[in-house]
């Protein structure tokens, strides 16, 4: 170990990094960690590692400082069309079937978790634009998140050097990039606008959530991410990805990190050269092998959406594998609502009161057990058709699963039942935003703020909404109001209607926005 840093300090530092960023720092990574810490120390105005480590272990860092440190500790190595086997499986088999099934709704949701400098989500955007000729008529959500705020800034600019292109990709440069004066490559505006970049810490932030758009995903990319996480955290992250996907959604890890023990809730599907994982509510822990030789060769034209998946062979695992679900929060037995298994399966459920049914449904919703939650809510609303809380939770349940028309219908029923609930107006606004109905969303947000002028998230969401439309003065007004209201909360206090977002986290998000409020990284 270092002359001035004890083994105990290194151990505590590794634990600190894992706690705040989820990064796994075993002893063999110590030389790399030292090099990265030295770079970070200089930015924080320290001349050497020793006082910097002591400062880290004795100081409560702000979110901005943590993000600055993360920019030094995380790996940003990536390039366009990386790991072609998984991309070919996506382009030839998964996407054509998914696109064909969505012709009526014209909606698609993809999340690139750990997107680094953006080459991966832009690769996905290019693939989608090639597969969907009328993509301008679709509602495509392509969310890209990372813990490295500086990488996200570079990604949002969409300007790359030659190093981001590995292999023979002249066609890619010719069709989707223009050369800058300094010889770099700027991605086309059409492709750039398809991707939304957001900061998200897989270790500490809340997801899946309707409010940060991490819910109801069709496909989640998490390539070259899990290998850097502490093992127990990696398992919890995969559990959250499972909840974030719709039924029959896909998760695509790197070929080097598709450890089956992490994905026991998924069906492992083997394509030529790669194994990917599909969520199926009625099936788990099995392996399915795609028989390429049985596929009709005339369906090779994936770009036209004509690929057939052919026959699959199902091979059950020899024994059940351990669950990768997120540990449930412990609740005092005397206060715990009855579980679904405690309810009679038929008419006898009518003996249970409205409040008990709602509490049980809410608990199941928070645990991500959506089918069971819907079963309880359906029974509740059959017995109590005017139950406001039942209607509101049913709206949220549908929204979190991406069933937006149903979510809107239930939300409007709840509002009709209780016009004075600001939370329902806010939920309706979020649903409208997902539907790209921005005018309706703005109106609903104004309703929410009329009913509750101190509704922090409504101010923040409205600020974001009008900012996207170029109304920066009005946007700044709502952000300023949100910051003022946040002074009434403790930093770790969870905000109402936020899915677990704390006051301190929202404050940092606002301050990091491009509003002329940037602080020095070490401030």
Coordinates of C-alpha atoms in Angstrom, one line a residue:
X1 CA 0.0 0.0 0.0
X2 CA 1.0 3.7 -0.2
X3 CA 3.4 5.0 2.3
X4 CA 1.0 7.5 3.8
X5 CA -2.3 5.7 3.2
X6 CA -3.2 2.7 5.4
X7 CA -4.9 -0.5 4.3
X8 CA -7.8 0.6 6.4
X9 CA -8.1 3.9 4.5
X10 CA -8.1 2.1 1.1
X11 CA -10.7 -0.3 2.4
X12 CA -12.9 2.6 3.5
X13 CA -12.4 4.4 0.3
X14 CA -13.4 1.3 -1.8
X15 CA -16.6 1.0 0.4
X16 CA -17.3 4.8 -0.1
X17 CA -17.0 4.5 -3.9
X18 CA -19.2 1.4 -3.9
X19 CA -21.8 3.1 -1.7
X20 CA -22.0 6.3 -3.7
X21 CA -21.4 5.0 -7.2
X22 CA -21.9 1.3 -7.1
X23 CA -18.4 0.7 -8.6
X24 CA -16.5 -2.4 -7.5
X25 CA -12.9 -1.7 -6.5
X26 CA -11.1 -5.0 -5.7
X27 CA -7.5 -5.0 -4.7
X28 CA -6.3 -5.8 -8.3
X29 CA -7.8 -2.5 -9.5
X30 CA -5.8 -0.5 -7.0
X31 CA -3.2 0.8 -9.5
X32 CA -5.9 2.0 -11.8
X33 CA -7.8 3.6 -8.9
X34 CA -4.6 5.4 -7.8
X35 CA -4.1 6.8 -11.3
X36 CA -7.7 8.0 -11.5
X37 CA -7.7 9.4 -8.0
X38 CA -4.6 11.5 -8.8
X39 CA -6.3 13.0 -11.7
X40 CA -9.4 13.8 -9.6
X41 CA -7.2 15.2 -6.7
X42 CA -5.8 17.8 -9.0
X43 CA -9.2 19.0 -10.1
X44 CA -10.2 19.3 -6.5
X45 CA -7.0 21.3 -5.9
X46 CA -5.0 18.7 -4.0
X47 CA -1.3 18.1 -4.9
X48 CA -1.3 14.4 -4.0
X49 CA -3.6 11.5 -3.3
X50 CA -3.0 11.2 0.5
X51 CA -4.7 14.4 1.6
X52 CA -7.4 14.0 -1.1
X53 CA -8.3 10.5 0.3
X54 CA -8.4 11.8 3.8
X55 CA -10.7 14.7 2.7
X56 CA -13.0 12.3 0.8
X57 CA -13.4 10.1 3.9
X58 CA -14.1 13.0 6.3
X59 CA -16.3 15.2 4.1
X60 CA -19.9 15.0 3.1
X61 CA -19.7 15.7 -0.6
X62 CA -22.3 17.5 -2.6
X63 CA -24.0 15.7 -5.5
X64 CA -22.1 17.8 -7.9
X65 CA -18.8 16.9 -6.3
X66 CA -19.7 13.2 -6.4
X67 CA -20.5 13.6 -10.1
X68 CA -17.1 15.3 -10.7
X69 CA -15.4 12.4 -9.0
X70 CA -17.4 9.9 -11.0
X71 CA -16.1 11.5 -14.2
X72 CA -12.6 10.4 -13.2
X73 CA -13.4 7.0 -11.9
X74 CA -15.8 5.6 -14.6
X75 CA -14.7 4.1 -17.8
X76 CA -15.9 5.8 -21.0
X77 CA -14.4 3.4 -23.6
X78 CA -17.0 2.8 -26.4
X79 CA -17.5 3.2 -30.1
X80 CA -20.2 2.9 -32.8
X81 CA -21.7 -0.5 -33.6
X82 CA -19.8 -2.2 -30.8
X83 CA -20.3 -6.0 -30.3
X84 CA -21.9 -6.7 -33.6
X85 CA -23.3 -10.1 -32.7
X86 CA -25.9 -8.6 -30.3
X87 CA -26.7 -5.7 -32.7
X88 CA -27.2 -8.2 -35.6
X89 CA -29.6 -10.2 -33.4
X90 CA -31.4 -7.0 -32.6
X91 CA -31.6 -5.8 -36.2
X92 CA -32.4 -9.1 -37.8
X93 CA -34.7 -10.8 -35.3
X94 CA -35.9 -8.7 -32.3
X95 CA -36.6 -5.3 -33.8
X96 CA -38.4 -6.4 -36.9
X97 CA -40.9 -8.5 -34.8
X98 CA -41.3 -5.7 -32.3
X99 CA -41.8 -3.0 -35.0
X100 CA -44.4 -5.2 -36.8
X101 CA -46.3 -5.7 -33.5
X102 CA -46.4 -1.9 -33.0
X103 CA -47.7 -0.8 -36.4
X104 CA -51.0 0.2 -34.8
X105 CA -49.6 2.2 -31.9
X106 CA -46.4 3.3 -33.5
X107 CA -44.6 3.5 -30.2
X108 CA -41.2 2.1 -29.1
X109 CA -39.2 2.6 -25.9
X110 CA -35.4 1.8 -25.6
X111 CA -33.0 2.6 -22.7
X112 CA -29.3 2.7 -23.0
X113 CA -28.1 2.5 -19.4
X114 CA -24.5 3.5 -19.0
X115 CA -24.3 5.2 -22.4
X116 CA -20.9 6.9 -21.8
X117 CA -20.2 9.4 -24.6
X118 CA -23.3 8.4 -26.7
X119 CA -22.0 6.1 -29.4
X120 CA -24.3 3.3 -28.3
X121 CA -27.6 5.2 -28.2
X122 CA -26.8 6.9 -31.5
X123 CA -26.1 3.5 -33.0
X124 CA -29.5 2.4 -31.9
X125 CA -31.1 5.5 -33.3
X126 CA -29.4 4.9 -36.7
X127 CA -30.7 1.3 -36.7
X128 CA -34.2 2.4 -35.9
X129 CA -34.1 5.0 -38.6
X130 CA -33.1 2.3 -41.1
X131 CA -35.7 -0.2 -40.0
X132 CA -38.6 2.2 -39.7
X133 CA -39.0 4.3 -42.9
X134 CA -41.8 6.4 -41.4
X135 CA -40.1 6.9 -38.1
X136 CA -41.2 10.6 -38.0
X137 CA -44.7 9.3 -37.4
X138 CA -43.7 7.1 -34.5
X139 CA -43.4 7.9 -30.8
X140 CA -39.9 6.6 -30.2
X141 CA -38.4 7.1 -26.8
X142 CA -34.6 6.5 -26.8
X143 CA -33.3 7.3 -23.3
X144 CA -29.6 7.3 -22.6
X145 CA -28.3 7.6 -19.0
X146 CA -24.9 7.6 -17.3
X147 CA -23.3 8.5 -14.0
X148 CA -20.6 10.5 -15.8
X149 CA -22.0 14.0 -16.3
X150 CA -19.1 15.1 -18.6
X151 CA -19.6 12.1 -20.8
X152 CA -23.3 13.0 -21.1
X153 CA -22.3 16.5 -22.1
X154 CA -20.1 15.2 -24.9
X155 CA -22.8 12.8 -25.9
X156 CA -25.4 15.5 -26.3
X157 CA -23.1 17.4 -28.6
X158 CA -22.7 14.4 -30.9
X159 CA -19.2 15.2 -32.1
X160 CA -16.7 12.4 -32.4
X161 CA -13.1 11.6 -33.4
X162 CA -11.9 8.8 -35.6
X163 CA -11.4 6.6 -32.5
X164 CA -15.2 6.2 -32.2
X165 CA -15.3 4.4 -35.5
X166 CA -13.6 0.9 -35.5
X167 CA -13.7 -1.1 -38.7
X168 CA -15.0 -0.3 -42.1
X169 CA -17.7 2.3 -41.4
X170 CA -17.2 4.8 -44.3
X171 CA -20.9 4.3 -45.1
X172 CA -21.8 5.4 -41.6
X173 CA -19.7 8.6 -41.8
X174 CA -21.0 9.4 -45.3
X175 CA -24.7 9.0 -44.4
X176 CA -25.0 10.2 -40.8
X177 CA -22.1 12.6 -40.1
X178 CA -20.6 15.8 -41.4
X179 CA -17.0 16.8 -41.0
X180 CA -16.2 19.7 -38.7
X181 CA -13.4 22.2 -39.5
X182 CA -11.1 20.5 -37.1
X183 CA -11.6 17.1 -38.7
X184 CA -14.1 15.6 -36.3
X185 CA -17.4 14.1 -37.1
X186 CA -20.8 15.7 -36.2
X187 CA -23.8 13.4 -36.1
X188 CA -26.8 14.4 -38.1
X189 CA -29.3 16.6 -36.3
X190 CA -32.1 14.1 -37.1
X191 CA -30.3 11.3 -35.3
X192 CA -29.1 13.5 -32.5
X193 CA -32.7 14.7 -31.7
X194 CA -33.9 11.1 -31.4
X195 CA -31.9 10.6 -28.2
X196 CA -32.6 12.0 -24.7
X197 CA -29.6 12.1 -22.4
X198 CA -30.1 12.2 -18.6
X199 CA -27.9 11.7 -15.6
X200 CA -28.8 8.6 -13.6
X201 CA -26.8 6.7 -10.9
X202 CA -27.8 3.0 -11.0
X203 CA -26.6 2.7 -7.4
X204 CA -28.6 5.4 -5.8
X205 CA -31.3 6.9 -8.0
X206 CA -34.9 5.7 -8.3
X207 CA -35.9 3.5 -11.2
X208 CA -38.0 2.2 -12.8
X209 CA -40.1 5.4 -12.5
X210 CA -42.6 7.1 -14.6
X211 CA -41.2 10.4 -13.5
X212 CA -37.7 9.9 -14.9
X213 CA -39.0 7.9 -17.9
X214 CA -37.3 4.6 -17.0
X215 CA -40.5 2.6 -17.0
X216 CA -42.3 0.4 -19.6
X217 CA -39.2 -0.2 -21.7
X218 CA -39.2 -2.5 -24.7
X219 CA -35.4 -2.9 -24.7
X220 CA -32.7 -2.1 -22.2
X221 CA -29.0 -2.0 -23.2
X222 CA -26.6 -2.4 -20.3
X223 CA -23.5 -3.4 -22.1
X224 CA -20.1 -3.2 -20.2
X225 CA -21.9 -1.8 -17.1
X226 CA -22.6 -4.7 -14.8
X227 CA -18.9 -5.8 -14.8
X228 CA -17.9 -2.6 -13.0
X229 CA -20.6 -2.8 -10.3
X230 CA -20.3 -4.4 -6.9
X231 CA -21.7 -8.0 -7.3
X232 CA -24.8 -7.6 -5.0
X233 CA -25.6 -4.3 -6.6
X234 CA -25.3 -5.8 -10.1
X235 CA -27.9 -8.3 -9.1
X236 CA -30.3 -5.6 -7.7
X237 CA -29.8 -3.5 -10.9
X238 CA -30.8 -6.5 -13.0
X239 CA -33.9 -6.9 -10.8
X240 CA -34.8 -3.3 -11.4
X241 CA -34.3 -3.7 -15.1
X242 CA -36.7 -6.6 -15.0
X243 CA -39.3 -4.3 -13.4
X244 CA -38.6 -1.5 -15.9
X245 CA -39.3 -3.8 -18.9
X246 CA -42.8 -4.5 -20.3
X247 CA -43.7 -8.2 -20.6
X248 CA -41.7 -9.7 -23.4
X249 CA -39.2 -6.9 -23.2
X250 CA -35.4 -7.5 -23.7
X251 CA -32.3 -6.7 -21.8
X252 CA -29.0 -6.7 -23.7
X253 CA -25.8 -7.1 -21.6
X254 CA -22.3 -7.3 -23.0
X255 CA -21.2 -10.7 -24.2
X256 CA -18.6 -10.6 -21.4
X257 CA -21.1 -10.0 -18.6
X258 CA -24.2 -12.1 -19.5
X259 CA -23.8 -14.2 -16.4
X260 CA -26.9 -16.4 -16.2
X261 CA -27.0 -16.2 -12.4
X262 CA -27.7 -12.5 -12.8
X263 CA -30.6 -13.1 -15.1
X264 CA -32.5 -16.0 -13.5
X265 CA -35.8 -14.1 -13.8
X266 CA -35.4 -13.9 -17.6
X267 CA -35.6 -16.4 -20.4
X268 CA -32.1 -16.7 -21.9
X269 CA -32.4 -16.7 -25.7
X270 CA -29.5 -17.8 -27.8
X271 CA -29.1 -16.2 -31.2
X272 CA -26.2 -16.8 -33.5
X273 CA -23.1 -15.8 -31.6
X274 CA -24.8 -14.2 -28.6
X275 CA -27.3 -14.9 -25.7
X276 CA -29.8 -12.2 -24.8
X277 CA -32.5 -12.1 -22.2
X278 CA -36.2 -11.7 -22.4
X279 CA -38.7 -11.0 -19.7
X280 CA -41.8 -13.3 -19.7
X281 CA -44.1 -13.0 -16.8
X282 CA -45.3 -16.6 -17.1
X283 CA -41.8 -18.1 -17.6
X284 CA -38.4 -17.8 -16.1
X285 CA -35.0 -19.5 -15.7
X286 CA -35.1 -21.3 -19.1
X287 CA -32.8 -21.4 -22.1
X288 CA -34.2 -21.1 -25.6
X289 CA -32.1 -21.8 -28.7
X290 CA -32.8 -20.1 -32.0
X291 CA -32.5 -22.6 -34.9
X292 CA -31.1 -20.5 -37.7
X293 CA -31.2 -23.3 -40.2
X294 CA -35.0 -23.6 -39.8
X295 CA -35.7 -19.9 -40.6
X296 CA -37.0 -19.3 -44.1
X297 CA -34.2 -17.6 -46.0
X298 CA -36.6 -15.4 -47.9
X299 CA -37.2 -13.5 -44.7
X300 CA -33.7 -12.2 -44.4
X301 CA -34.7 -8.7 -45.4
X302 CA -34.8 -7.4 -41.9
X303 CA -34.9 -3.8 -43.0
X304 CA -38.4 -4.5 -44.4
X305 CA -39.5 -6.0 -41.1
X306 CA -40.1 -9.4 -42.6
X307 CA -38.0 -11.6 -40.5
X308 CA -39.6 -14.6 -38.9
X309 CA -38.2 -16.0 -35.7
X310 CA -38.8 -19.6 -36.6
X311 CA -38.9 -22.4 -34.1
X312 CA -37.5 -22.3 -30.6
X313 CA -36.4 -25.2 -28.4
X314 CA -37.1 -24.8 -24.7
X315 CA -34.6 -26.4 -22.3
X316 CA -35.6 -26.1 -18.7
X317 CA -32.8 -25.5 -16.2
X318 CA -31.9 -28.5 -14.0
X319 CA -32.9 -26.7 -10.8
X320 CA -34.3 -23.3 -9.8
X321 CA -31.7 -20.6 -9.6
X322 CA -31.7 -17.9 -6.9
X323 CA -33.9 -14.9 -7.5
X324 CA -32.3 -11.6 -8.4
X325 CA -35.1 -9.5 -7.2
X326 CA -34.6 -6.4 -5.1
X327 CA -34.7 -7.0 -1.4
X328 CA -38.1 -6.1 0.0
X329 CA -38.4 -3.4 2.6
X330 CA -39.2 -4.9 5.9
X331 CA -42.5 -3.7 7.4
X332 CA -43.7 -4.1 11.0
X333 CA -46.1 -7.1 11.0
X334 CA -48.8 -5.2 12.9
X335 CA -48.9 -2.5 10.1
X336 CA -48.4 -4.7 7.1
X337 CA -51.3 -4.9 4.6
X338 CA -52.5 -8.5 3.8
X339 CA -50.7 -10.1 0.9
X340 CA -52.4 -11.3 -2.2
X341 CA -52.1 -14.9 -1.0
X342 CA -54.1 -14.1 2.1
X343 CA -57.1 -13.0 0.0
X344 CA -59.7 -15.6 -0.9
X345 CA -59.6 -16.1 -4.7
X346 CA -63.3 -15.4 -5.4
X347 CA -66.4 -13.6 -4.1
X348 CA -65.1 -14.0 -0.5
X349 CA -62.8 -11.0 -1.3
X350 CA -65.8 -8.8 -0.9
X351 CA -65.5 -9.2 2.8
X352 CA -62.3 -7.2 2.8
X353 CA -62.6 -3.5 3.1
X354 CA -61.7 -0.8 0.6
X355 CA -58.7 0.5 2.7
X356 CA -57.2 -3.0 3.2
X357 CA -57.5 -3.8 -0.5
X358 CA -55.9 -0.5 -1.5
X359 CA -53.0 -0.9 1.0
X360 CA -52.3 -4.4 -0.4
X361 CA -52.5 -3.2 -4.0
X362 CA -50.2 -0.3 -3.2
X363 CA -47.6 -2.6 -1.6
X364 CA -47.7 -5.0 -4.5
X365 CA -47.2 -2.0 -6.9
X366 CA -44.2 -0.8 -5.0
X367 CA -42.7 -4.3 -5.2
X368 CA -43.2 -4.4 -8.9
X369 CA -45.8 -7.2 -8.8
X370 CA -48.0 -5.6 -11.3
X371 CA -50.2 -8.5 -12.3
X372 CA -51.1 -9.2 -8.6
X373 CA -51.6 -5.5 -8.0
X374 CA -54.0 -5.2 -11.0
X375 CA -55.9 -8.3 -9.7
X376 CA -56.5 -6.6 -6.3
X377 CA -57.4 -3.2 -7.9
X378 CA -59.9 -4.8 -10.2
X379 CA -61.6 -6.5 -7.3
X380 CA -61.5 -3.2 -5.3
X381 CA -63.1 -1.2 -8.2
X382 CA -65.7 -3.8 -8.8
X383 CA -66.8 -3.4 -5.2
X384 CA -66.2 0.3 -4.8
X385 CA -66.5 1.8 -8.4
X386 CA -66.1 5.3 -7.1
X387 CA -62.9 4.6 -5.1
X388 CA -60.7 7.6 -5.8
X389 CA -57.6 5.9 -4.4
X390 CA -58.3 2.8 -6.5
X391 CA -58.8 4.8 -9.7
X392 CA -55.6 6.8 -9.1
X393 CA -53.5 3.7 -8.4
X394 CA -54.9 2.0 -11.4
X395 CA -53.9 5.0 -13.5
X396 CA -50.4 4.8 -12.1
X397 CA -50.2 1.1 -12.7
X398 CA -51.1 1.4 -16.4
X399 CA -48.8 4.4 -16.8
X400 CA -45.8 2.5 -15.3
X401 CA -46.4 -0.3 -17.8
X402 CA -46.6 2.0 -20.8
X403 CA -50.4 1.5 -21.3
X404 CA -50.9 5.2 -21.7
X405 CA -54.5 5.4 -23.1
X406 CA -55.7 3.2 -20.2
X407 CA -53.7 5.3 -17.8
X408 CA -55.2 8.5 -19.1
X409 CA -58.7 7.1 -18.8
X410 CA -58.3 6.0 -15.2
X411 CA -56.6 9.3 -14.3
X412 CA -59.5 11.3 -15.8
X413 CA -61.9 9.1 -13.8
X414 CA -60.0 9.8 -10.6
X415 CA -60.0 13.6 -11.4
X416 CA -63.7 13.5 -12.1
X417 CA -64.1 11.9 -8.7
X418 CA -61.9 14.3 -6.9
X419 CA -61.1 17.5 -8.9
X420 CA -59.0 19.0 -6.1
X421 CA -56.2 16.4 -6.0
X422 CA -53.1 18.1 -7.4
X423 CA -51.3 14.8 -7.6
X424 CA -53.7 13.3 -10.2
X425 CA -53.4 16.4 -12.3
X426 CA -49.7 16.1 -12.2
X427 CA -49.9 12.4 -13.1
X428 CA -52.1 13.3 -16.1
X429 CA -49.6 15.9 -17.2
X430 CA -46.8 13.2 -17.1
X431 CA -49.0 10.9 -19.2
X432 CA -49.6 13.7 -21.7
X433 CA -45.9 14.3 -21.9
X434 CA -45.3 10.7 -22.7
X435 CA -48.0 11.0 -25.5
X436 CA -46.2 14.1 -26.8
X437 CA -49.4 16.1 -26.0
X438 CA -47.4 19.0 -24.6
X439 CA -50.2 21.6 -24.7
X440 CA -52.5 19.3 -22.7
X441 CA -49.6 18.6 -20.3
X442 CA -49.0 22.3 -19.7
X443 CA -52.6 22.8 -18.9
X444 CA -52.7 19.9 -16.4
X445 CA -49.5 21.2 -14.7
X446 CA -51.2 24.6 -14.3
X447 CA -54.2 22.9 -12.8
X448 CA -51.9 21.1 -10.3
X449 CA -50.1 24.4 -9.4
X450 CA -53.5 26.2 -9.0
X451 CA -54.5 23.5 -6.5
X452 CA -51.1 23.4 -4.8
X453 CA -48.8 26.4 -5.5
X454 CA -46.0 24.8 -3.5
X455 CA -45.9 21.6 -5.7
X456 CA -42.2 21.4 -6.3
X457 CA -42.2 18.7 -8.9
X458 CA -44.9 20.5 -10.9
X459 CA -42.8 23.6 -11.0
X460 CA -39.8 21.6 -12.1
X461 CA -41.7 19.6 -14.8
X462 CA -43.3 22.7 -16.1
X463 CA -40.0 24.5 -16.2
X464 CA -38.5 21.6 -18.3
X465 CA -41.5 21.5 -20.6
X466 CA -41.5 25.2 -21.5
X467 CA -37.7 25.2 -21.7
X468 CA -37.9 22.6 -24.5
X469 CA -40.2 24.9 -26.3
X470 CA -37.7 27.8 -26.1
X471 CA -39.5 29.8 -23.4
X472 CA -36.4 30.2 -21.3
X473 CA -37.7 33.2 -19.2
X474 CA -40.7 31.3 -18.0
X475 CA -38.6 28.1 -17.6
X476 CA -36.2 30.0 -15.3
X477 CA -39.1 31.4 -13.3
X478 CA -40.4 27.9 -12.5
X479 CA -36.9 26.6 -11.7
X480 CA -36.3 29.5 -9.4
X481 CA -39.6 28.9 -7.7
X482 CA -38.8 25.2 -7.3
X483 CA -35.4 26.0 -5.7
X484 CA -37.1 28.4 -3.3
X485 CA -39.6 25.7 -2.2
X486 CA -36.8 23.2 -1.8
X487 CA -35.4 25.3 1.0
X488 CA -38.4 24.0 3.1
X489 CA -37.1 20.4 2.8
X490 CA -34.2 18.6 4.4
X491 CA -31.7 17.4 1.6
X492 CA -32.6 13.7 2.3
X493 CA -36.3 14.3 2.5
X494 CA -38.3 12.5 -0.2
X495 CA -40.5 14.8 -2.3
X496 CA -44.2 14.1 -2.7
X497 CA -45.2 12.4 -5.9
X498 CA -41.5 11.8 -6.8
X499 CA -41.0 8.0 -6.6
X500 CA -38.2 8.5 -4.1
X501 CA -36.4 11.6 -5.4
X502 CA -35.0 13.6 -2.5
X503 CA -35.0 17.4 -2.2
X504 CA -31.2 17.5 -2.4
X505 CA -31.2 15.4 -5.6
X506 CA -33.7 17.6 -7.3
X507 CA -31.8 20.8 -6.3
X508 CA -28.7 19.3 -7.8
X509 CA -30.5 18.5 -11.0
X510 CA -31.8 22.0 -11.3
X511 CA -28.4 23.6 -10.5
X512 CA -26.8 21.4 -13.1
X513 CA -29.2 22.6 -15.8
X514 CA -27.9 25.1 -18.3
X515 CA -29.2 28.1 -16.4
X516 CA -26.1 30.0 -15.8
X517 CA -25.8 28.6 -12.3
X518 CA -22.7 26.4 -12.7
X519 CA -20.4 26.2 -9.8
X520 CA -16.7 25.1 -9.7
X521 CA -16.5 21.4 -9.5
X522 CA -14.8 21.4 -6.1
X523 CA -17.1 24.0 -4.6

